[in-house]
Tab-separated table of C-alpha atoms in Angstrom:
chain	number	residue	atom	x	y	z
A	936	VAL	CA	0.000	0.000	0.000
A	937	ARG	CA	1.471	3.276	-1.057
A	938	GLN	CA	1.114	6.585	0.677
A	939	GLN	CA	-0.254	9.010	-1.851
A	940	MET	CA	0.383	12.684	-2.382
A	941	ARG	CA	-2.208	15.455	-2.647
A	942	GLY	CA	-3.473	14.705	0.852
A	943	ALA	CA	-5.608	11.815	-0.259
A	944	GLY	CA	-3.958	9.390	2.094
A	945	LEU	CA	-4.197	5.713	1.315
A	946	VAL	CA	-5.961	5.423	-1.957
A	947	SER	CA	-5.680	1.920	-3.205
A	948	PRO	CA	-4.285	-1.393	-2.057
A	949	THR	CA	-2.860	-2.038	-5.501
A	950	GLN	CA	-1.828	0.124	-8.382
A	951	SER	CA	-4.742	-1.201	-10.376
A	952	ALA	CA	-7.657	-0.187	-8.174
A	953	LEU	CA	-8.844	3.316	-8.928
A	954	PRO	CA	-11.342	5.195	-6.809
A	955	PRO	CA	-14.918	5.143	-8.138
A	956	PHE	CA	-16.388	8.174	-9.840
A	957	ARG	CA	-19.455	9.235	-11.752
A	958	LEU	CA	-18.969	9.464	-15.524
A	959	ILE	CA	-20.607	12.046	-17.741
A	960	ARG	CA	-19.942	11.865	-21.470
A	961	ALA	CA	-20.562	15.361	-22.764
A	962	GLY	CA	-21.860	15.808	-26.285
A	963	SER	CA	-21.327	19.541	-26.614
A	964	ILE	CA	-19.800	22.516	-24.855
A	965	PRO	CA	-23.198	23.550	-23.414
A	966	ASP	CA	-23.418	20.004	-22.013
A	967	VAL	CA	-20.092	20.555	-20.278
A	968	ARG	CA	-21.220	23.865	-18.785
A	969	GLU	CA	-24.380	22.226	-17.498
A	970	ALA	CA	-22.456	19.296	-16.061
A	971	LEU	CA	-20.038	21.658	-14.312
A	972	ARG	CA	-22.990	23.598	-12.921
A	973	ALA	CA	-24.650	20.427	-11.666
A	974	HIS	CA	-21.456	18.868	-10.320
A	975	PRO	CA	-19.162	21.552	-8.915
A	976	GLY	CA	-15.609	20.346	-8.696
A	977	ALA	CA	-16.005	17.811	-11.481
A	978	THR	CA	-12.861	16.760	-13.338
A	979	LEU	CA	-12.610	17.300	-17.086
A	980	ALA	CA	-10.967	14.601	-19.148
A	981	ALA	CA	-9.873	14.168	-22.747
A	982	GLY	CA	-6.835	12.011	-23.546
A	983	CYS	CA	-6.590	10.947	-19.896
A	984	SER	CA	-2.955	9.889	-20.157
A	985	ASP	CA	-1.868	12.332	-17.463
A	986	LEU	CA	-5.188	12.204	-15.634
A	987	VAL	CA	-4.878	8.475	-14.966
A	988	ALA	CA	-1.429	9.129	-13.525
A	989	GLN	CA	-2.899	11.883	-11.332
A	990	VAL	CA	-5.584	9.513	-10.080
A	991	ARG	CA	-2.932	6.947	-9.240
A	992	GLU	CA	-1.090	9.715	-7.391
A	993	GLY	CA	-4.111	10.433	-5.255
A	994	LEU	CA	-6.553	12.595	-7.196
A	995	THR	CA	-10.050	11.426	-6.331
A	996	PRO	CA	-12.548	12.833	-8.814
A	997	HIS	CA	-16.147	12.466	-7.706
A	998	THR	CA	-17.335	13.170	-11.239
A	999	LEU	CA	-15.438	12.885	-14.482
A	1000	ILE	CA	-16.712	14.742	-17.537
A	1001	SER	CA	-15.339	13.245	-20.731
A	1002	VAL	CA	-14.857	15.856	-23.446
A	1003	ARG	CA	-12.727	13.700	-25.708
A	1004	ARG	CA	-15.113	13.558	-28.621
A	1005	LEU	CA	-16.381	17.114	-28.670
A	1006	PRO	CA	-15.918	18.289	-32.261
A	1007	GLU	CA	-15.423	21.888	-31.126
A	1008	LEU	CA	-12.292	20.816	-29.280
A	1009	LEU	CA	-10.781	19.084	-32.280
A	1010	ARG	CA	-10.693	21.985	-34.718
A	1011	ALA	CA	-7.776	24.079	-35.874
A	1012	GLU	CA	-8.063	27.084	-38.138
A	1013	HIS	CA	-5.998	30.046	-39.210
A	1014	THR	CA	-8.019	33.113	-40.079
A	1015	ASP	CA	-7.505	36.862	-39.853
A	1016	GLY	CA	-4.047	36.593	-38.352
A	1017	GLU	CA	-5.031	34.214	-35.591
A	1018	LEU	CA	-4.319	30.520	-35.227
A	1019	SER	CA	-6.967	28.729	-33.174
A	1020	LEU	CA	-6.269	25.283	-31.735
A	1021	GLY	CA	-8.887	23.000	-30.228
A	1022	ALA	CA	-7.806	21.943	-26.766
A	1023	ALA	CA	-8.399	18.239	-27.416
A	1024	LEU	CA	-6.081	18.059	-30.416
A	1025	THR	CA	-3.506	15.414	-29.702
A	1026	HIS	CA	0.229	15.851	-30.116
A	1027	SER	CA	-0.192	13.738	-33.235
A	1028	GLU	CA	-3.188	15.524	-34.757
A	1029	GLY	CA	-2.139	19.087	-33.998
A	1030	PRO	CA	1.252	19.187	-35.713
A	1031	ALA	CA	-0.179	17.384	-38.737
A	1032	HIS	CA	-3.103	19.759	-39.143
A	1033	PRO	CA	-2.847	21.812	-42.339
A	1034	ALA	CA	-3.848	25.007	-40.542
A	1035	VAL	CA	-0.993	24.665	-38.059
A	1036	ARG	CA	1.533	23.702	-40.690
A	1037	GLN	CA	0.528	26.613	-42.870
A	1038	ALA	CA	0.335	29.212	-40.110
A	1039	ILE	CA	3.525	28.437	-38.168
A	1040	PRO	CA	5.460	25.500	-39.613
A	1041	SER	CA	8.051	25.685	-36.864
A	1042	LEU	CA	5.306	25.376	-34.247
A	1043	ALA	CA	4.150	22.210	-35.975
A	1044	ALA	CA	7.724	20.900	-35.890
A	1045	ALA	CA	8.153	21.789	-32.222
A	1046	TRP	CA	4.835	20.240	-31.251
A	1047	ALA	CA	5.674	17.052	-33.164
A	1048	SER	CA	8.963	16.697	-31.306
A	1049	ILE	CA	7.655	16.258	-27.769
A	1050	ALA	CA	6.807	13.083	-25.867
A	1051	THR	CA	6.946	9.723	-27.647
A	1052	VAL	CA	5.098	8.459	-30.699
A	1053	ARG	CA	2.770	6.374	-28.527
A	1054	ILE	CA	1.960	9.224	-26.154
A	1055	ARG	CA	1.453	11.667	-29.031
A	1056	PHE	CA	-1.432	9.590	-30.316
A	1057	ARG	CA	-3.348	10.059	-27.086
A	1058	ALA	CA	-2.205	13.110	-25.144
A	1059	THR	CA	-3.765	16.484	-25.893
A	1060	VAL	CA	-2.461	20.025	-25.924
A	1061	GLY	CA	-5.103	21.099	-23.428
A	1062	GLY	CA	-4.334	18.302	-21.028
A	1063	ASN	CA	-0.628	19.002	-21.314
A	1064	LEU	CA	-1.168	22.572	-20.148
A	1065	MET	CA	-3.827	21.810	-17.542
A	1066	ALA	CA	-1.655	19.127	-15.935
A	1067	ARG	CA	0.732	21.917	-14.974
A	1068	ARG	CA	3.708	19.631	-14.764
A	1069	TYR	CA	6.866	21.635	-15.227
A	1070	ARG	CA	8.501	19.013	-17.410
A	1071	TYR	CA	5.719	19.146	-19.972
A	1072	GLU	CA	6.736	21.278	-22.902
A	1073	MET	CA	3.628	22.907	-24.365
A	1074	GLY	CA	3.833	25.691	-21.791
A	1075	VAL	CA	7.279	26.541	-23.135
A	1076	ILE	CA	6.369	26.071	-26.781
A	1077	LEU	CA	3.189	28.150	-26.601
A	1078	GLY	CA	4.445	30.574	-23.968
A	1079	ALA	CA	6.924	32.204	-26.334
A	1080	LEU	CA	4.104	32.684	-28.812
A	1081	ASP	CA	2.066	34.511	-26.161
A	1082	ALA	CA	-0.709	32.006	-26.782
A	1083	ARG	CA	-3.956	32.497	-24.905
A	1084	MET	CA	-6.080	29.828	-23.242
A	1085	HIS	CA	-9.851	30.201	-23.601
A	1086	PHE	CA	-12.142	28.753	-20.950
A	1087	THR	CA	-15.870	28.424	-20.708
A	1088	GLY	CA	-17.836	27.415	-17.664
A	1089	PRO	CA	-21.056	27.845	-15.750
A	1090	HIS	CA	-19.956	31.299	-14.661
A	1091	GLY	CA	-19.054	32.561	-18.123
A	1092	ASP	CA	-16.045	32.726	-20.392
A	1093	ALA	CA	-12.491	33.713	-19.552
A	1094	ASP	CA	-9.116	33.737	-21.196
A	1095	VAL	CA	-5.623	33.881	-19.862
A	1096	ALA	CA	-2.144	33.976	-21.392
A	1097	VAL	CA	-0.243	30.713	-21.210
A	1098	ASP	CA	2.569	32.453	-19.353
A	1099	GLU	CA	0.161	33.837	-16.750
A	1100	PHE	CA	-1.422	30.409	-16.343
A	1101	VAL	CA	1.975	28.817	-15.891
A	1102	ARG	CA	2.967	31.370	-13.261
A	1103	SER	CA	-0.169	30.858	-11.200
A	1104	GLY	CA	-0.842	27.900	-8.978
A	1105	ALA	CA	1.134	24.806	-8.184
A	1106	PRO	CA	1.626	21.643	-10.226
A	1107	GLY	CA	-1.480	19.532	-10.114
A	1108	THR	CA	-3.770	22.368	-9.179
A	1109	PRO	CA	-7.189	21.446	-10.562
A	1110	GLU	CA	-7.432	24.707	-12.414
A	1111	ALA	CA	-10.348	23.506	-14.539
A	1112	VAL	CA	-12.542	23.593	-11.470
A	1113	ASP	CA	-12.053	27.323	-11.192
A	1114	ARG	CA	-12.096	28.364	-14.801
A	1115	GLY	CA	-14.247	25.750	-16.498
A	1116	LEU	CA	-13.432	23.959	-19.710
A	1117	LEU	CA	-10.302	24.892	-21.661
A	1118	HIS	CA	-11.768	24.625	-25.129
A	1119	ARG	CA	-9.249	26.348	-27.377
A	1120	LEU	CA	-5.970	28.194	-27.618
A	1121	THR	CA	-5.170	31.105	-29.855
A	1122	VAL	CA	-1.944	32.525	-31.238
A	1123	GLU	CA	-1.750	35.920	-32.902
A	1124	THR	CA	0.184	35.387	-36.127
A	1125	ALA	CA	-0.080	38.724	-37.930
A	1126	SER	CA	2.923	40.219	-36.142
A	1127	LEU	CA	4.899	36.988	-35.880
A	1128	ARG	CA	8.109	37.144	-37.875
A	1129	TRP	CA	9.932	34.033	-36.720
A	1130	TYR	CA	9.643	31.191	-34.246
A	1131	SER	CA	11.692	28.200	-33.180
A	1132	TYR	CA	12.070	25.760	-30.306
A	1133	ASP	CA	15.335	24.149	-29.203
A	1134	ARG	CA	15.063	21.096	-26.947
A	1135	SER	CA	18.538	19.749	-27.631
A	1136	MET	CA	19.533	20.330	-23.996
A	1137	ARG	CA	16.384	18.853	-22.518
A	1138	PRO	CA	15.751	18.137	-19.693
A	1139	VAL	CA	18.206	20.704	-18.333
A	1140	THR	CA	17.070	23.642	-20.450
A	1141	THR	CA	14.778	24.167	-23.421
A	1142	VAL	CA	14.289	27.484	-25.181
A	1143	ALA	CA	11.491	28.725	-27.442
A	1144	VAL	CA	12.072	32.006	-29.253
A	1145	ALA	CA	9.563	34.168	-31.117
A	1146	VAL	CA	10.369	37.353	-32.988
A	1147	ARG	CA	7.521	39.764	-33.553
A	1148	ALA	CA	7.188	42.995	-35.498
A	1149	PRO	CA	8.256	46.150	-33.646
A	1150	GLU	CA	5.655	48.092	-31.752
A	1151	ALA	CA	5.209	51.824	-32.157
A	1152	GLY	CA	8.442	53.654	-31.427
A	1153	GLU	CA	10.635	50.588	-31.803
A	1154	SER	CA	13.057	50.155	-34.683
A	1155	GLY	CA	13.752	46.458	-34.292
A	1156	GLY	CA	11.478	43.578	-33.534
A	1157	ARG	CA	10.471	42.192	-30.182
A	1158	VAL	CA	11.953	38.929	-28.966
A	1159	ILE	CA	10.014	36.710	-26.586
A	1160	ALA	CA	11.750	33.649	-25.216
A	1161	THR	CA	10.429	30.997	-22.881
A	1162	VAL	CA	12.847	28.844	-20.946
A	1163	GLY	CA	11.818	25.476	-19.568
A	1164	SER	CA	13.436	22.755	-17.503
A	1165	GLU	CA	12.532	19.561	-15.740
A	1166	TYR	CA	12.013	20.875	-12.229
A	1167	ARG	CA	11.286	24.579	-12.539
A	1168	ARG	CA	8.339	26.282	-14.134
A	1169	PRO	CA	8.841	27.961	-17.506
A	1170	VAL	CA	10.084	31.538	-17.470
A	1171	ARG	CA	9.124	34.137	-20.080
A	1172	LEU	CA	11.826	36.603	-21.097
A	1173	SER	CA	11.715	39.460	-23.568
A	1174	ALA	CA	14.021	41.929	-25.299
A	1175	VAL	CA	13.934	44.402	-28.163
A	1176	LEU	CA	16.120	44.017	-31.232
A	1177	PRO	CA	18.313	47.068	-31.825
A	1178	GLY	CA	17.302	47.581	-35.468
A	1179	ALA	CA	15.796	46.143	-38.595
A	1180	GLU	CA	19.002	45.145	-40.400
A	1181	LEU	CA	20.995	43.007	-38.028
A	1182	THR	CA	24.059	40.802	-38.142
A	1183	ALA	CA	24.946	37.888	-35.965
A	1184	ALA	CA	27.125	40.223	-33.913
A	1185	ASP	CA	24.105	42.409	-33.202
A	1186	VAL	CA	21.967	39.608	-31.832
A	1187	ARG	CA	24.544	38.210	-29.403
A	1188	PRO	CA	23.969	41.021	-26.872
A	1189	VAL	CA	20.234	40.438	-27.211
A	1190	ALA	CA	20.699	36.782	-26.320
A	1191	ALA	CA	22.873	37.845	-23.402
A	1192	ARG	CA	20.150	40.217	-22.157
A	1193	LEU	CA	17.569	37.453	-22.384
A	1194	ALA	CA	19.828	35.093	-20.454
A	1195	ALA	CA	20.534	37.687	-17.775
A	1196	GLY	CA	16.813	37.833	-17.058
A	1197	LEU	CA	16.663	34.233	-15.914
A	1198	PRO	CA	15.982	34.285	-12.153
A	1199	ASP	CA	18.218	32.601	-9.585
A	1200	TRP	CA	15.439	30.239	-8.529
A	1201	THR	CA	15.706	28.417	-11.846
A	1202	GLY	CA	18.843	26.734	-10.555
A	1203	ASP	CA	18.453	23.241	-9.149
A	1204	TYR	CA	20.551	20.136	-8.640
A	1205	ALA	CA	20.457	19.400	-12.360
A	1206	GLY	CA	22.006	22.743	-13.236
A	1207	THR	CA	22.803	26.023	-11.549
A	1208	ALA	CA	21.091	29.238	-12.584
A	1209	ASP	CA	24.400	30.448	-14.053
A	1210	TYR	CA	24.704	27.316	-16.136
A	1211	ARG	CA	21.169	27.741	-17.399
A	1212	ARG	CA	21.873	31.382	-18.253
A	1213	HIS	CA	24.852	30.229	-20.273
A	1214	LEU	CA	22.675	27.711	-22.104
A	1215	VAL	CA	20.001	30.311	-22.796
A	1216	GLU	CA	22.580	32.722	-24.174
A	1217	VAL	CA	23.970	30.056	-26.513
A	1218	LEU	CA	20.665	28.547	-27.615
A	1219	ALA	CA	18.793	31.830	-27.983
A	1220	GLY	CA	21.804	33.312	-29.773
A	1221	ARG	CA	21.752	30.493	-32.296
A	1222	GLN	CA	18.031	30.847	-32.809
A	1223	LEU	CA	18.194	34.612	-33.279
A	1224	THR	CA	21.064	34.227	-35.718
A	1225	ALA	CA	18.932	31.803	-37.697
A	1226	ALA	CA	16.048	34.236	-37.497
A	1227	LEU	CA	18.005	36.877	-39.396
A	1228	GLY	CA	17.456	35.122	-42.676
A	1229	ALA	CA	14.235	33.252	-42.254
A	1230	ARG	CA	10.539	33.616	-41.648
A	1231	PRO	CA	8.445	31.375	-39.369
B	461	MET	CA	-23.529	7.300	-8.618
B	462	THR	CA	-20.888	5.189	-10.282
B	463	ASP	CA	-23.152	3.138	-12.523
B	464	PRO	CA	-21.414	0.705	-14.853
B	465	VAL	CA	-20.913	1.863	-18.398
B	466	GLU	CA	-21.857	-0.308	-21.365
B	467	ILE	CA	-19.243	-0.541	-24.054
B	468	ASP	CA	-19.231	-2.242	-27.451
B	469	PHE	CA	-15.991	-2.633	-29.331
B	470	GLU	CA	-14.024	-4.958	-31.544
B	471	LEU	CA	-11.368	-6.999	-29.809
B	472	ASN	CA	-8.865	-8.878	-31.964
B	473	GLY	CA	-11.396	-9.030	-34.754
B	474	GLU	CA	-14.311	-10.208	-32.613
B	475	ARG	CA	-17.179	-8.125	-31.372
B	476	ALA	CA	-17.061	-7.550	-27.612
B	477	HIS	CA	-19.503	-6.124	-25.103
B	478	ARG	CA	-18.994	-5.357	-21.436
B	479	GLU	CA	-20.399	-3.368	-18.575
B	480	VAL	CA	-17.567	-1.795	-16.647
B	481	PRO	CA	-17.273	0.616	-13.732
B	482	PRO	CA	-16.179	4.037	-15.047
B	483	GLY	CA	-12.891	3.819	-13.179
B	484	THR	CA	-11.757	0.676	-14.977
B	485	VAL	CA	-8.708	1.078	-17.167
B	486	LEU	CA	-8.359	-0.845	-20.419
B	487	LEU	CA	-5.392	-2.828	-19.110
B	488	ASP	CA	-7.406	-4.271	-16.236
B	489	MET	CA	-10.425	-5.038	-18.395
B	490	LEU	CA	-8.331	-6.886	-20.960
B	491	ARG	CA	-6.435	-8.919	-18.380
B	492	HIS	CA	-9.193	-9.627	-15.905
B	493	ASP	CA	-12.389	-9.693	-17.969
B	494	PHE	CA	-10.976	-11.144	-21.174
B	495	GLY	CA	-8.028	-13.095	-19.795
B	496	LEU	CA	-5.595	-11.466	-22.176
B	497	LYS	CA	-2.504	-11.795	-20.011
B	498	GLY	CA	-0.182	-10.791	-22.825
B	499	VAL	CA	-1.140	-7.221	-22.022
B	500	ARG	CA	1.380	-6.525	-19.316
B	501	GLY	CA	1.032	-4.112	-16.447
B	502	SER	CA	4.191	-2.421	-15.265
B	503	CYS	CA	4.649	1.284	-14.568
B	504	GLU	CA	0.899	2.002	-14.785
B	505	ARG	CA	1.718	5.594	-15.701
B	506	GLY	CA	1.730	5.237	-19.489
B	507	VAL	CA	5.484	5.488	-19.557
B	508	CYS	CA	7.052	2.074	-20.081
B	509	GLY	CA	4.768	0.741	-22.816
B	510	ALA	CA	4.608	-2.868	-21.568
B	511	CYS	CA	0.813	-2.598	-21.778
B	512	THR	CA	0.753	-1.263	-25.354
B	513	VAL	CA	-2.246	-2.263	-27.451
B	514	LEU	CA	-3.550	-0.837	-30.687
B	515	LEU	CA	-6.617	1.348	-30.549
B	516	ASP	CA	-7.941	1.905	-34.048
B	517	ASP	CA	-4.518	0.908	-35.358
B	518	VAL	CA	-2.435	3.279	-33.237
B	519	PRO	CA	-0.470	2.249	-30.152
B	520	VAL	CA	-1.688	3.390	-26.758
B	521	ALA	CA	-0.783	2.546	-23.177
B	522	SER	CA	-3.750	0.501	-22.012
B	523	CYS	CA	-2.926	1.347	-18.385
B	524	SER	CA	-3.757	4.975	-19.124
B	525	VAL	CA	-6.913	4.588	-21.177
B	526	PHE	CA	-10.222	4.268	-19.401
B	527	ALA	CA	-12.207	1.272	-20.618
B	528	PHE	CA	-15.241	3.449	-21.327
B	529	ASP	CA	-13.168	5.260	-23.942
B	530	VAL	CA	-12.844	2.191	-26.187
B	531	ASP	CA	-16.575	2.141	-26.871
B	532	GLY	CA	-16.980	1.996	-30.638
B	533	THR	CA	-13.305	1.383	-31.342
B	534	ARG	CA	-11.152	-1.514	-32.516
B	535	VAL	CA	-8.673	-2.948	-30.025
B	536	ASP	CA	-5.822	-5.266	-30.979
B	537	THR	CA	-3.633	-7.089	-28.476
B	538	VAL	CA	-0.687	-9.406	-28.912
B	539	GLU	CA	-3.035	-12.379	-28.631
B	540	GLY	CA	-4.596	-11.399	-31.929
B	541	GLN	CA	-1.306	-11.353	-33.795
B	542	ARG	CA	-1.054	-15.060	-34.568
B	543	ASP	CA	-1.252	-15.970	-38.209
B	544	GLY	CA	-3.373	-19.115	-38.093
B	545	GLU	CA	-1.262	-21.728	-36.348
B	546	GLU	CA	1.951	-19.761	-36.880
B	547	PRO	CA	3.267	-16.787	-34.996
B	548	GLY	CA	2.373	-13.598	-36.811
B	549	PRO	CA	5.093	-11.941	-38.876
B	550	VAL	CA	6.052	-9.503	-36.149
B	551	GLN	CA	6.199	-12.237	-33.538
B	552	GLN	CA	8.213	-14.368	-35.935
B	553	ALA	CA	10.641	-11.519	-36.515
B	554	PHE	CA	11.228	-10.976	-32.795
B	555	ALA	CA	11.830	-14.689	-32.389
B	556	GLU	CA	14.270	-14.859	-35.301
B	557	CYS	CA	16.210	-11.780	-34.276
B	558	GLY	CA	16.171	-12.390	-30.543
B	559	GLY	CA	14.450	-9.078	-29.937
B	560	PHE	CA	13.935	-9.828	-26.267
B	561	GLN	CA	15.582	-11.295	-23.218
B	562	CYS	CA	13.276	-11.523	-20.220
B	563	GLY	CA	10.300	-11.026	-22.538
B	564	TYR	CA	8.285	-8.778	-20.274
B	565	CYS	CA	8.269	-5.799	-22.619
B	566	THR	CA	7.941	-7.957	-25.731
B	567	PRO	CA	4.147	-7.934	-26.201
B	568	GLY	CA	4.244	-4.144	-26.019
B	569	MET	CA	7.139	-4.015	-28.468
B	570	VAL	CA	5.294	-6.390	-30.815
B	571	MET	CA	2.209	-4.191	-30.762
B	572	LEU	CA	4.269	-1.044	-31.207
B	573	THR	CA	5.914	-2.628	-34.230
B	574	THR	CA	2.559	-3.797	-35.568
B	575	GLY	CA	1.234	-0.259	-35.282
B	576	LEU	CA	4.309	1.105	-37.038
B	577	LEU	CA	3.961	-1.325	-39.933
B	578	ARG	CA	0.277	-0.532	-40.308
B	579	SER	CA	1.231	3.131	-40.488
B	580	ASN	CA	4.179	2.555	-42.812
B	581	PRO	CA	4.970	-0.912	-44.172
B	582	LYS	CA	8.527	0.129	-45.023
B	583	PRO	CA	9.844	2.249	-42.148
B	584	ASP	CA	13.396	3.499	-42.377
B	585	PRO	CA	15.667	2.961	-39.362
B	586	GLU	CA	15.154	6.519	-38.132
B	587	GLN	CA	11.391	6.166	-38.040
B	588	ALA	CA	11.663	2.725	-36.464
B	589	ARG	CA	13.956	4.142	-33.784
B	590	GLU	CA	11.526	6.947	-33.034
B	591	TRP	CA	8.617	4.542	-32.642
B	592	ILE	CA	10.508	1.954	-30.626
B	593	GLY	CA	11.745	4.754	-28.385
B	594	SER	CA	8.195	4.930	-27.046
B	595	ASN	CA	8.653	1.748	-25.008
B	596	ILE	CA	11.249	0.673	-22.495
B	597	CYS	CA	13.320	-2.506	-22.592
B	598	ARG	CA	15.742	-3.002	-19.723
B	599	CYS	CA	17.479	-6.017	-21.260
B	600	THR	CA	18.307	-5.922	-24.920
B	601	GLY	CA	19.957	-2.590	-25.540
B	602	TYR	CA	17.413	-2.180	-28.354
B	603	GLN	CA	19.601	-3.146	-31.316
B	604	MET	CA	18.015	-6.561	-31.632
B	605	ILE	CA	14.605	-4.962	-31.330
B	606	MET	CA	15.532	-2.621	-34.158
B	607	ASP	CA	16.659	-5.643	-36.186
B	608	SER	CA	13.336	-7.284	-35.381
B	609	VAL	CA	11.408	-4.304	-36.709
B	610	GLN	CA	13.222	-4.414	-40.022
B	611	ARG	CA	12.744	-8.179	-40.250
B	612	ALA	CA	9.071	-7.779	-39.338
B	613	ALA	CA	8.634	-5.422	-42.263
B	614	GLU	CA	10.169	-8.038	-44.574
B	615	LEU	CA	8.065	-10.881	-43.215
B	616	THR	CA	4.881	-8.843	-43.302
B	617	ALA	CA	5.492	-8.005	-46.944
B	618	GLU	CA	6.343	-11.635	-47.741
B	619	ARG	CA	3.213	-12.942	-46.106
B	620	ALA	CA	1.095	-10.323	-47.787
B	621	GLY	CA	2.570	-11.477	-51.095
B	622	ARG	CA	1.909	-15.107	-50.203
B	623	ASP	CA	-1.683	-14.310	-49.305
B	624	GLU	CA	-2.157	-12.535	-52.609
B	625	ALA	CA	-0.564	-15.429	-54.494
B	626	GLY	CA	-2.997	-17.917	-53.005
B	627	PRO	CA	-2.873	-20.916	-50.660
B	628	GLY	CA	-0.333	-22.944	-52.655
B	629	ALA	CA	2.426	-20.365	-52.509
B	630	GLU	CA	5.300	-20.651	-50.047
B	631	ALA	CA	6.884	-17.723	-48.355
B	632	ALA	CA	10.619	-17.470	-48.011
B	633	GLY	CA	11.672	-18.083	-44.450
B	634	ALA	CA	8.338	-19.608	-43.474
B	635	GLY	CA	10.110	-22.723	-42.331
B	636	ASP	CA	12.438	-20.844	-39.975
B	637	GLY	CA	10.462	-21.530	-36.875
B	638	PRO	CA	11.248	-19.831	-33.600
B	639	ASP	CA	12.620	-21.720	-30.694
B	640	ASP	CA	10.168	-22.421	-27.935
B	641	GLY	CA	11.275	-19.728	-25.585
B	642	ALA	CA	11.163	-17.106	-28.246
B	643	ALA	CA	7.670	-18.000	-29.290
B	644	GLY	CA	6.529	-17.909	-25.709
B	645	ALA	CA	7.870	-14.446	-25.199
B	646	ALA	CA	6.628	-13.068	-28.451
B	647	ASP	CA	3.098	-14.329	-28.120
B	648	GLY	CA	2.706	-12.643	-24.795
B	649	SER	CA	2.322	-15.721	-22.636
B	650	ASP	CA	2.245	-14.685	-19.020
B	651	ALA	CA	5.449	-16.327	-17.894
B	652	GLY	CA	7.294	-15.859	-14.649
B	653	ALA	CA	8.199	-12.324	-15.500
B	654	ALA	CA	4.601	-11.358	-14.836
B	655	GLY	CA	5.542	-10.806	-11.235
B	656	THR	CA	7.968	-8.074	-12.153
B	657	GLN	CA	5.805	-5.106	-11.332
B	658	GLU	CA	8.666	-2.747	-11.852
B	659	ARG	CA	7.828	0.845	-11.304
B	660	SER	CA	9.449	3.063	-13.856
B	661	ASP	CA	9.237	6.741	-13.184
B	662	ASP	CA	12.232	7.891	-15.132
B	663	GLY	CA	10.520	7.886	-18.470
B	664	ALA	CA	7.804	10.037	-16.981
B	665	THR	CA	9.729	12.998	-18.215
B	666	GLU	CA	7.789	12.794	-21.443
B	667	ASP	CA	4.973	15.148	-22.276
B	668	ARG	CA	1.456	13.941	-22.259
B	669	ALA	CA	-1.891	14.720	-20.825
């Protein structure tokens, strides 16, 4: 018998026995809202690959609302400078979707690189984010794109930036209870000039970099980088490029400024904060150098 | 409150119906309700892949799929991979190439390979490596599993050709039977290794949800 986390105490005498729960198979988003209204605190489920692990770790859902087959959660489209991703798209379906590949090919490539083939067939982008496990990569991948998460629930609709979501709460926090159903994510693409994700140093440090068009009063573009690691939450960093026509020498100080913004608390026993800053400077520098001659 | 859920699905080519509690995972239903002991439980976190089955032709960790979710789908396990009285081509390939040692991960590897070959009958080594990287083997060092995948592609193509040619045709290599131990491992028989409920958290570094 294993002592479980999350304060649930002794959950099961074997790994196989899961606590009982009520199942609701929702047929539409209004069905989900109604189910959440009728069963406050219900758990939302799609791919379930992380959820089953959470249950084995001590999560005890009294009601589970399956949203796996909701067509609204399986769509992707790119219109009017915005890429919209259904939250139940799997890591296999999403990167292969024509809308994603057309809108941001490097996002498709990044998304297709995570997890394993077997997990990609089942796990969803929404579940990846809602699980709030630091080692999961969609928070890093979508964080640099300033993606927004759109929720709907019995108390109305809400949206929040991925970075803000990542910064709030602790791993395993049942955020869906508070916000409702995460039904889609959006990425503004009109100002996006370049994007890439480097996971070559995973699990110590991964870096996603997006370059966007300059805002009013800026001569160069804006750089947003998200830095992830196994045991620390992703960190969003930003800098402004010093001009429109840049050389590799010009972007090195930008990478250094990004790296300098990495907080001390990102250091852990797998790598000190200084080591991670060094990695960010190198990886972001490479990505920005590549960005000089390419589009997303 | 926790009423059983009725599910209809296809299991190894046969229609199946069950009523299951909502909290039942596919792994437990297959092993306990259907007696399919080739579906191995191990990490029970979807990480190791010992419990891999095909769900509508793609590999999934049956320990991390609720049984209610297979309603209306097609499930294939290692028990359904026999080719008449012979081991199926993937099983045969693992036996020929020695793609196993203790055999505990082998049913999962066989199903992973079966899924790969259904997706692409002629995978190159890079694609095979990416797929096989989904599951964990603590014994072989993987090279013999990689050899098995390539051989499985050959045997699958040969048998497909034999089937198209008709019952009188003979396939090359059809007489190269596996030794007993190999066949036992590759067909998922629940040998002594079934007691190895090894918990494997290290692979849990992979993304999912």
